[in-house]
mmCIF file with all atom_site columns, C-alpha atoms in Angstrom:
data_model
loop_
_atom_site.group_PDB
_atom_site.id
_atom_site.type_symbol
_atom_site.label_atom_id
_atom_site.label_alt_id
_atom_site.label_comp_id
_atom_site.label_asym_id
_atom_site.label_entity_id
_atom_site.label_seq_id
_atom_site.pdbx_PDB_ins_code
_atom_site.Cartn_x
_atom_site.Cartn_y
_atom_site.Cartn_z
_atom_site.occupancy
_atom_site.B_iso_or_equiv
_atom_site.pdbx_formal_charge
_atom_site.auth_seq_id
_atom_site.auth_comp_id
_atom_site.auth_asym_id
_atom_site.auth_atom_id
_atom_site.pdbx_PDB_model_num
ATOM 1   C CA . MET A 1 1   ? 6.772   24.675  -17.076 1.00 68.00 ? 1   MET A CA 1
ATOM 2   C CA . ALA A 1 2   ? 4.422   27.047  -18.935 1.00 74.00 ? 2   ALA A CA 1
ATOM 3   C CA . VAL A 1 3   ? 7.416   29.150  -19.955 1.00 76.00 ? 3   VAL A CA 1
ATOM 4   C CA . ASP A 1 4   ? 9.263   26.062  -21.232 1.00 75.00 ? 4   ASP A CA 1
ATOM 5   C CA . LEU A 1 5   ? 6.222   25.052  -23.294 1.00 77.00 ? 5   LEU A CA 1
ATOM 6   C CA . ASP A 1 6   ? 6.041   28.557  -24.849 1.00 79.00 ? 6   ASP A CA 1
ATOM 7   C CA . VAL A 1 7   ? 2.522   29.201  -23.527 1.00 83.00 ? 7   VAL A CA 1
ATOM 8   C CA . LYS A 1 8   ? 1.201   32.652  -24.489 1.00 86.00 ? 8   LYS A CA 1
ATOM 9   C CA . GLU A 1 9   ? -1.989  32.913  -22.413 1.00 88.00 ? 9   GLU A CA 1
ATOM 10  C CA . LEU A 1 10  ? -2.129  31.583  -18.871 1.00 86.00 ? 10  LEU A CA 1
ATOM 11  C CA . LEU A 1 11  ? -5.062  31.005  -16.534 1.00 87.00 ? 11  LEU A CA 1
ATOM 12  C CA . ILE A 1 12  ? -4.057  30.444  -12.910 1.00 86.00 ? 12  ILE A CA 1
ATOM 13  C CA . MET A 1 13  ? -6.745  29.171  -10.560 1.00 82.00 ? 13  MET A CA 1
ATOM 14  C CA . GLY A 1 14  ? -6.358  29.006  -6.813  1.00 83.00 ? 14  GLY A CA 1
ATOM 15  C CA . ASP A 1 15  ? -8.438  28.382  -3.718  1.00 82.00 ? 15  ASP A CA 1
ATOM 16  C CA . SER A 1 16  ? -6.887  31.137  -1.609  1.00 86.00 ? 16  SER A CA 1
ATOM 17  C CA . ASP A 1 17  ? -8.772  34.391  -2.141  1.00 88.00 ? 17  ASP A CA 1
ATOM 18  C CA . LEU A 1 18  ? -6.003  36.272  -0.338  1.00 89.00 ? 18  LEU A CA 1
ATOM 19  C CA . ILE A 1 19  ? -3.228  35.001  -2.624  1.00 88.00 ? 19  ILE A CA 1
ATOM 20  C CA . ILE A 1 20  ? -5.276  35.484  -5.807  1.00 90.00 ? 20  ILE A CA 1
ATOM 21  C CA . ARG A 1 21  ? -6.104  39.080  -4.873  1.00 91.00 ? 21  ARG A CA 1
ATOM 22  C CA . GLN A 1 22  ? -2.482  39.772  -3.933  1.00 89.00 ? 22  GLN A CA 1
ATOM 23  C CA . ALA A 1 23  ? -1.271  38.317  -7.242  1.00 87.00 ? 23  ALA A CA 1
ATOM 24  C CA . GLN A 1 24  ? -3.782  40.489  -9.127  1.00 86.00 ? 24  GLN A CA 1
ATOM 25  C CA . GLY A 1 25  ? -2.520  43.549  -7.261  1.00 86.00 ? 25  GLY A CA 1
ATOM 26  C CA . GLU A 1 26  ? -5.900  44.217  -5.630  1.00 90.00 ? 26  GLU A CA 1
ATOM 27  C CA . TRP A 1 27  ? -4.488  43.701  -2.147  1.00 90.00 ? 27  TRP A CA 1
ATOM 28  C CA . GLU A 1 28  ? -1.057  44.436  -0.747  1.00 88.00 ? 28  GLU A CA 1
ATOM 29  C CA . THR A 1 29  ? 1.334   41.870  0.681   1.00 85.00 ? 29  THR A CA 1
ATOM 30  C CA . ARG A 1 30  ? 2.415   42.885  4.163   1.00 86.00 ? 30  ARG A CA 1
ATOM 31  C CA . ASP A 1 31  ? 4.531   39.884  5.093   1.00 87.00 ? 31  ASP A CA 1
ATOM 32  C CA . ILE A 1 32  ? 8.146   40.715  4.272   1.00 90.00 ? 32  ILE A CA 1
ATOM 33  C CA . LYS A 1 33  ? 8.912   37.041  3.544   1.00 90.00 ? 33  LYS A CA 1
ATOM 34  C CA . LEU A 1 34  ? 6.375   37.090  0.676   1.00 87.00 ? 34  LEU A CA 1
ATOM 35  C CA . PHE A 1 35  ? 7.847   40.087  -1.173  1.00 89.00 ? 35  PHE A CA 1
ATOM 36  C CA . PRO A 1 36  ? 10.363  38.022  -3.194  1.00 90.00 ? 36  PRO A CA 1
ATOM 37  C CA . TYR A 1 37  ? 7.582   35.639  -4.240  1.00 88.00 ? 37  TYR A CA 1
ATOM 38  C CA . MET A 1 38  ? 5.304   38.471  -5.338  1.00 88.00 ? 38  MET A CA 1
ATOM 39  C CA . GLN A 1 39  ? 8.168   40.016  -7.313  1.00 89.00 ? 39  GLN A CA 1
ATOM 40  C CA . TYR A 1 40  ? 8.824   36.646  -8.956  1.00 89.00 ? 40  TYR A CA 1
ATOM 41  C CA . VAL A 1 41  ? 5.122   36.343  -9.926  1.00 87.00 ? 41  VAL A CA 1
ATOM 42  C CA . GLU A 1 42  ? 5.228   39.834  -11.450 1.00 88.00 ? 42  GLU A CA 1
ATOM 43  C CA . ASP A 1 43  ? 8.405   39.032  -13.415 1.00 89.00 ? 43  ASP A CA 1
ATOM 44  C CA . LEU A 1 44  ? 6.961   35.729  -14.656 1.00 88.00 ? 44  LEU A CA 1
ATOM 45  C CA . SER A 1 45  ? 3.697   37.405  -15.663 1.00 88.00 ? 45  SER A CA 1
ATOM 46  C CA . LYS A 1 46  ? 5.614   39.656  -18.067 1.00 89.00 ? 46  LYS A CA 1
ATOM 47  C CA . ARG A 1 47  ? 6.682   36.575  -20.068 1.00 89.00 ? 47  ARG A CA 1
ATOM 48  C CA . PHE A 1 48  ? 3.102   35.882  -21.167 1.00 88.00 ? 48  PHE A CA 1
ATOM 49  C CA . LYS A 1 49  ? 0.768   37.719  -23.512 1.00 91.00 ? 49  LYS A CA 1
ATOM 50  C CA . SER A 1 50  ? -1.966  37.538  -20.880 1.00 89.00 ? 50  SER A CA 1
ATOM 51  C CA . VAL A 1 51  ? -2.212  36.112  -17.368 1.00 90.00 ? 51  VAL A CA 1
ATOM 52  C CA . GLU A 1 52  ? -5.499  35.723  -15.511 1.00 90.00 ? 52  GLU A CA 1
ATOM 53  C CA . PHE A 1 53  ? -5.809  34.784  -11.853 1.00 90.00 ? 53  PHE A CA 1
ATOM 54  C CA . ARG A 1 54  ? -9.130  33.218  -10.885 1.00 89.00 ? 54  ARG A CA 1
ATOM 55  C CA . TYR A 1 55  ? -10.390 32.361  -7.412  1.00 88.00 ? 55  TYR A CA 1
ATOM 56  C CA . ILE A 1 56  ? -12.133 28.988  -7.065  1.00 84.00 ? 56  ILE A CA 1
ATOM 57  C CA . PRO A 1 57  ? -13.769 28.311  -3.664  1.00 84.00 ? 57  PRO A CA 1
ATOM 58  C CA . ARG A 1 58  ? -12.221 25.304  -1.954  1.00 74.00 ? 58  ARG A CA 1
ATOM 59  C CA . PHE A 1 59  ? -15.445 23.276  -2.036  1.00 72.00 ? 59  PHE A CA 1
ATOM 60  C CA . HIS A 1 60  ? -15.537 23.617  -5.846  1.00 73.00 ? 60  HIS A CA 1
ATOM 61  C CA . ASN A 1 61  ? -12.013 22.488  -6.579  1.00 73.00 ? 61  ASN A CA 1
ATOM 62  C CA . GLU A 1 62  ? -11.870 18.733  -5.992  1.00 75.00 ? 62  GLU A CA 1
ATOM 63  C CA . LEU A 1 63  ? -10.659 18.330  -9.568  1.00 73.00 ? 63  LEU A CA 1
ATOM 64  C CA . ALA A 1 64  ? -7.914  20.915  -9.022  1.00 69.00 ? 64  ALA A CA 1
ATOM 65  C CA . ASP A 1 65  ? -6.776  19.091  -5.870  1.00 74.00 ? 65  ASP A CA 1
ATOM 66  C CA . ALA A 1 66  ? -6.674  15.789  -7.762  1.00 77.00 ? 66  ALA A CA 1
ATOM 67  C CA . LEU A 1 67  ? -4.729  17.321  -10.650 1.00 75.00 ? 67  LEU A CA 1
ATOM 68  C CA . ALA A 1 68  ? -2.279  19.029  -8.283  1.00 75.00 ? 68  ALA A CA 1
ATOM 69  C CA . THR A 1 69  ? -1.690  15.726  -6.516  1.00 79.00 ? 69  THR A CA 1
ATOM 70  C CA . LEU A 1 70  ? -1.155  13.986  -9.843  1.00 77.00 ? 70  LEU A CA 1
ATOM 71  C CA . ALA A 1 71  ? 1.208   16.717  -11.053 1.00 75.00 ? 71  ALA A CA 1
ATOM 72  C CA . SER A 1 72  ? 3.290   16.495  -7.869  1.00 76.00 ? 72  SER A CA 1
ATOM 73  C CA . MET A 1 73  ? 3.709   12.737  -8.346  1.00 77.00 ? 73  MET A CA 1
ATOM 74  C CA . LEU A 1 74  ? 4.914   12.821  -11.963 1.00 73.00 ? 74  LEU A CA 1
ATOM 75  C CA . PRO A 1 75  ? 8.361   14.008  -12.992 1.00 74.00 ? 75  PRO A CA 1
ATOM 76  C CA . TYR A 1 76  ? 8.358   16.712  -15.649 1.00 69.00 ? 76  TYR A CA 1
ATOM 77  C CA . PRO A 1 77  ? 10.702  15.678  -18.468 1.00 69.00 ? 77  PRO A CA 1
ATOM 78  C CA . GLY A 1 78  ? 11.947  18.980  -19.899 1.00 70.00 ? 78  GLY A CA 1
ATOM 79  C CA . ASN A 1 79  ? 11.312  19.724  -23.589 1.00 69.00 ? 79  ASN A CA 1
ATOM 80  C CA . VAL A 1 80  ? 9.032   16.708  -23.973 1.00 71.00 ? 80  VAL A CA 1
ATOM 81  C CA . HIS A 1 81  ? 5.500   17.172  -25.317 1.00 72.00 ? 81  HIS A CA 1
ATOM 82  C CA . ILE A 1 82  ? 2.821   16.331  -22.758 1.00 70.00 ? 82  ILE A CA 1
ATOM 83  C CA . ASP A 1 83  ? -0.528  15.336  -24.240 1.00 74.00 ? 83  ASP A CA 1
ATOM 84  C CA . PRO A 1 84  ? -3.557  17.073  -22.735 1.00 73.00 ? 84  PRO A CA 1
ATOM 85  C CA . LEU A 1 85  ? -5.688  15.100  -20.317 1.00 71.00 ? 85  LEU A CA 1
ATOM 86  C CA . GLU A 1 86  ? -9.125  13.990  -21.407 1.00 75.00 ? 86  GLU A CA 1
ATOM 87  C CA . ILE A 1 87  ? -11.466 13.971  -18.431 1.00 71.00 ? 87  ILE A CA 1
ATOM 88  C CA . GLN A 1 88  ? -14.863 12.311  -18.533 1.00 72.00 ? 88  GLN A CA 1
ATOM 89  C CA . ILE A 1 89  ? -17.532 12.765  -15.901 1.00 70.00 ? 89  ILE A CA 1
ATOM 90  C CA . ARG A 1 90  ? -19.247 9.484   -15.064 1.00 68.00 ? 90  ARG A CA 1
ATOM 91  C CA . GLU A 1 91  ? -22.542 8.922   -13.330 1.00 70.00 ? 91  GLU A CA 1
ATOM 92  C CA . ARG A 1 92  ? -21.022 6.278   -11.053 1.00 63.00 ? 92  ARG A CA 1
ATOM 93  C CA . HIS A 1 93  ? -17.700 6.118   -9.240  1.00 62.00 ? 93  HIS A CA 1
ATOM 94  C CA . GLY A 1 94  ? -14.992 4.112   -10.985 1.00 59.00 ? 94  GLY A CA 1
ATOM 95  C CA . TYR A 1 95  ? -14.767 1.540   -8.213  1.00 56.00 ? 95  TYR A CA 1
ATOM 96  C CA . CYS A 1 96  ? -18.440 0.663   -8.773  1.00 56.00 ? 96  CYS A CA 1
ATOM 97  C CA . ASN A 1 97  ? -17.674 -0.268  -12.368 1.00 54.00 ? 97  ASN A CA 1
ATOM 98  C CA . ALA A 1 98  ? -14.656 -2.373  -11.374 1.00 57.00 ? 98  ALA A CA 1
ATOM 99  C CA . ILE A 1 99  ? -16.476 -4.740  -9.014  1.00 56.00 ? 99  ILE A CA 1
ATOM 100 C CA . GLU A 1 100 ? -17.448 -8.053  -10.523 1.00 60.00 ? 100 GLU A CA 1
ATOM 101 C CA . ILE A 1 101 ? -19.988 -10.563 -9.251  1.00 60.00 ? 101 ILE A CA 1
ATOM 102 C CA . GLU A 1 102 ? -18.503 -13.747 -7.820  1.00 65.00 ? 102 GLU A CA 1
ATOM 103 C CA . PRO A 1 103 ? -19.113 -17.010 -9.712  1.00 68.00 ? 103 PRO A CA 1
ATOM 104 C CA . ASP A 1 104 ? -21.369 -18.309 -6.917  1.00 74.00 ? 104 ASP A CA 1
ATOM 105 C CA . GLY A 1 105 ? -23.659 -15.267 -7.304  1.00 74.00 ? 105 GLY A CA 1
ATOM 106 C CA . ARG A 1 106 ? -22.842 -13.900 -3.861  1.00 77.00 ? 106 ARG A CA 1
ATOM 107 C CA . PRO A 1 107 ? -21.272 -10.464 -3.339  1.00 77.00 ? 107 PRO A CA 1
ATOM 108 C CA . TRP A 1 108 ? -17.526 -10.257 -2.693  1.00 78.00 ? 108 TRP A CA 1
ATOM 109 C CA . TYR A 1 109 ? -18.093 -9.371  0.960   1.00 83.00 ? 109 TYR A CA 1
ATOM 110 C CA . HIS A 1 110 ? -20.358 -12.381 1.721   1.00 84.00 ? 110 HIS A CA 1
ATOM 111 C CA . ASP A 1 111 ? -17.743 -14.274 3.769   1.00 88.00 ? 111 ASP A CA 1
ATOM 112 C CA . ILE A 1 112 ? -16.900 -11.145 5.777   1.00 90.00 ? 112 ILE A CA 1
ATOM 113 C CA . LYS A 1 113 ? -20.565 -10.462 6.553   1.00 89.00 ? 113 LYS A CA 1
ATOM 114 C CA . ARG A 1 114 ? -21.126 -14.115 7.498   1.00 90.00 ? 114 ARG A CA 1
ATOM 115 C CA . PHE A 1 115 ? -18.119 -14.015 9.851   1.00 92.00 ? 115 PHE A CA 1
ATOM 116 C CA . LEU A 1 116 ? -19.354 -10.823 11.527  1.00 92.00 ? 116 LEU A CA 1
ATOM 117 C CA . THR A 1 117 ? -22.857 -12.283 11.890  1.00 91.00 ? 117 THR A CA 1
ATOM 118 C CA . THR A 1 118 ? -22.156 -15.863 13.015  1.00 91.00 ? 118 THR A CA 1
ATOM 119 C CA . LYS A 1 119 ? -18.373 -16.034 13.570  1.00 92.00 ? 119 LYS A CA 1
ATOM 120 C CA . GLU A 1 120 ? -18.312 -18.895 11.045  1.00 92.00 ? 120 GLU A CA 1
ATOM 121 C CA . TYR A 1 121 ? -15.834 -19.379 8.220   1.00 93.00 ? 121 TYR A CA 1
ATOM 122 C CA . PRO A 1 122 ? -16.510 -20.930 4.808   1.00 89.00 ? 122 PRO A CA 1
ATOM 123 C CA . GLU A 1 123 ? -16.298 -24.734 4.989   1.00 88.00 ? 123 GLU A CA 1
ATOM 124 C CA . GLN A 1 124 ? -13.313 -24.993 2.623   1.00 88.00 ? 124 GLN A CA 1
ATOM 125 C CA . ALA A 1 125 ? -11.278 -22.188 4.316   1.00 90.00 ? 125 ALA A CA 1
ATOM 126 C CA . ASN A 1 126 ? -7.773  -23.073 5.512   1.00 93.00 ? 126 ASN A CA 1
ATOM 127 C CA . GLY A 1 127 ? -5.873  -21.309 8.319   1.00 92.00 ? 127 GLY A CA 1
ATOM 128 C CA . ASP A 1 128 ? -4.504  -18.500 6.149   1.00 93.00 ? 128 ASP A CA 1
ATOM 129 C CA . GLN A 1 129 ? -7.903  -17.815 4.627   1.00 92.00 ? 129 GLN A CA 1
ATOM 130 C CA . LYS A 1 130 ? -9.529  -17.708 8.069   1.00 93.00 ? 130 LYS A CA 1
ATOM 131 C CA . ARG A 1 131 ? -6.897  -15.259 9.277   1.00 93.00 ? 131 ARG A CA 1
ATOM 132 C CA . THR A 1 132 ? -7.496  -13.085 6.176   1.00 92.00 ? 132 THR A CA 1
ATOM 133 C CA . ILE A 1 133 ? -11.246 -13.054 6.788   1.00 92.00 ? 133 ILE A CA 1
ATOM 134 C CA . ARG A 1 134 ? -10.681 -12.002 10.433  1.00 93.00 ? 134 ARG A CA 1
ATOM 135 C CA . ARG A 1 135 ? -8.283  -9.245  9.340   1.00 93.00 ? 135 ARG A CA 1
ATOM 136 C CA . LEU A 1 136 ? -10.647 -7.964  6.650   1.00 91.00 ? 136 LEU A CA 1
ATOM 137 C CA . ALA A 1 137 ? -13.639 -8.115  9.015   1.00 92.00 ? 137 ALA A CA 1
ATOM 138 C CA . SER A 1 138 ? -11.908 -5.676  11.371  1.00 91.00 ? 138 SER A CA 1
ATOM 139 C CA . GLY A 1 139 ? -12.440 -2.950  8.723   1.00 89.00 ? 139 GLY A CA 1
ATOM 140 C CA . PHE A 1 140 ? -16.218 -3.468  8.579   1.00 90.00 ? 140 PHE A CA 1
ATOM 141 C CA . ILE A 1 141 ? -19.178 -2.691  10.848  1.00 88.00 ? 141 ILE A CA 1
ATOM 142 C CA . LEU A 1 142 ? -22.388 -4.707  10.823  1.00 87.00 ? 142 LEU A CA 1
ATOM 143 C CA . SER A 1 143 ? -25.537 -2.871  11.890  1.00 85.00 ? 143 SER A CA 1
ATOM 144 C CA . GLY A 1 144 ? -28.503 -5.218  11.732  1.00 83.00 ? 144 GLY A CA 1
ATOM 145 C CA . GLU A 1 145 ? -28.386 -6.632  8.216   1.00 81.00 ? 145 GLU A CA 1
ATOM 146 C CA . VAL A 1 146 ? -26.447 -3.673  6.749   1.00 83.00 ? 146 VAL A CA 1
ATOM 147 C CA . LEU A 1 147 ? -22.687 -3.952  6.292   1.00 85.00 ? 147 LEU A CA 1
ATOM 148 C CA . TYR A 1 148 ? -20.524 -0.804  6.357   1.00 85.00 ? 148 TYR A CA 1
ATOM 149 C CA . LYS A 1 149 ? -16.875 -0.485  5.318   1.00 86.00 ? 149 LYS A CA 1
ATOM 150 C CA . ARG A 1 150 ? -14.750 1.914   7.365   1.00 84.00 ? 150 ARG A CA 1
ATOM 151 C CA . THR A 1 151 ? -12.671 4.341   5.288   1.00 81.00 ? 151 THR A CA 1
ATOM 152 C CA . PRO A 1 152 ? -9.440  6.084   6.369   1.00 79.00 ? 152 PRO A CA 1
ATOM 153 C CA . ASP A 1 153 ? -11.218 9.463   6.468   1.00 75.00 ? 153 ASP A CA 1
ATOM 154 C CA . LEU A 1 154 ? -13.756 8.150   9.025   1.00 73.00 ? 154 LEU A CA 1
ATOM 155 C CA . ASN A 1 155 ? -16.623 7.727   6.577   1.00 79.00 ? 155 ASN A CA 1
ATOM 156 C CA . LEU A 1 156 ? -18.647 4.569   6.184   1.00 81.00 ? 156 LEU A CA 1
ATOM 157 C CA . LEU A 1 157 ? -19.422 2.921   2.854   1.00 80.00 ? 157 LEU A CA 1
ATOM 158 C CA . ARG A 1 158 ? -22.724 1.078   2.927   1.00 80.00 ? 158 ARG A CA 1
ATOM 159 C CA . LEU A 1 159 ? -22.503 -2.204  1.030   1.00 74.00 ? 159 LEU A CA 1
ATOM 160 C CA . GLN A 1 160 ? -25.699 -3.765  -0.200  1.00 60.00 ? 160 GLN A CA 1
ATOM 161 C CA . SER A 1 161 ? -26.138 -6.448  -2.829  1.00 46.00 ? 161 SER A CA 1
ATOM 162 C CA . GLN A 1 162 ? -29.397 -6.339  -4.736  1.00 44.00 ? 162 GLN A CA 1
ATOM 163 C CA . TYR A 1 163 ? -30.097 -8.207  -7.961  1.00 34.00 ? 163 TYR A CA 1
ATOM 164 C CA . ASP A 1 164 ? -26.393 -8.747  -8.661  1.00 33.00 ? 164 ASP A CA 1
ATOM 165 C CA . GLU A 1 165 ? -25.670 -5.017  -8.404  1.00 40.00 ? 165 GLU A CA 1
ATOM 166 C CA . LEU A 1 166 ? -23.444 -3.506  -5.735  1.00 40.00 ? 166 LEU A CA 1
ATOM 167 C CA . GLN A 1 167 ? -24.606 -0.191  -4.354  1.00 44.00 ? 167 GLN A CA 1
ATOM 168 C CA . VAL A 1 168 ? -22.038 1.896   -2.488  1.00 44.00 ? 168 VAL A CA 1
ATOM 169 C CA . LEU A 1 169 ? -23.275 4.875   -0.511  1.00 46.00 ? 169 LEU A CA 1
ATOM 170 C CA . ILE A 1 170 ? -20.908 7.255   1.287   1.00 47.00 ? 170 ILE A CA 1
ATOM 171 C CA . ILE A 1 171 ? -22.131 8.170   4.746   1.00 49.00 ? 171 ILE A CA 1
ATOM 172 C CA . PRO A 1 172 ? -20.044 10.860  6.507   1.00 52.00 ? 172 PRO A CA 1
ATOM 173 C CA . LEU A 1 173 ? -19.567 10.483  10.258  1.00 51.00 ? 173 LEU A CA 1
ATOM 174 C CA . GLU A 1 174 ? -20.189 13.979  11.558  1.00 45.00 ? 174 GLU A CA 1
#
């Protein structure tokens, strides 16, 4: 893609120290299956004015992982200009800004917490709504008065409503 866009200077960042050092020529590649790849990298590098390989430790590259995931999901339309991404760092997670307060002033998870506490449904709930509350409640844990949401990666999100503001804390289970 960089060749197609006529890029002159290229910065390649990776989280594998071994591969970065091999690409820079500091270390040798011993695996015979990797020789064609290393030759291809050398040939590609000659097409640019300058190429720099930079090692980024894995724990510092969340943004790179997100961008790589995004890039793998989007088709690259050849010879079409792609605008650069503008990335802003926010003080709060995006999902915190997207949550709105319910019209009755209660947090969105009030009915789930009530069901887990007392096994009672809202008075106006029909059969489908009761079933939905039961299904949603299976993804939450109530510890005393604190409600936690289970996440797919086995973390817990602590949900707490205070003065119409939702606070979400990530608590790893280790």
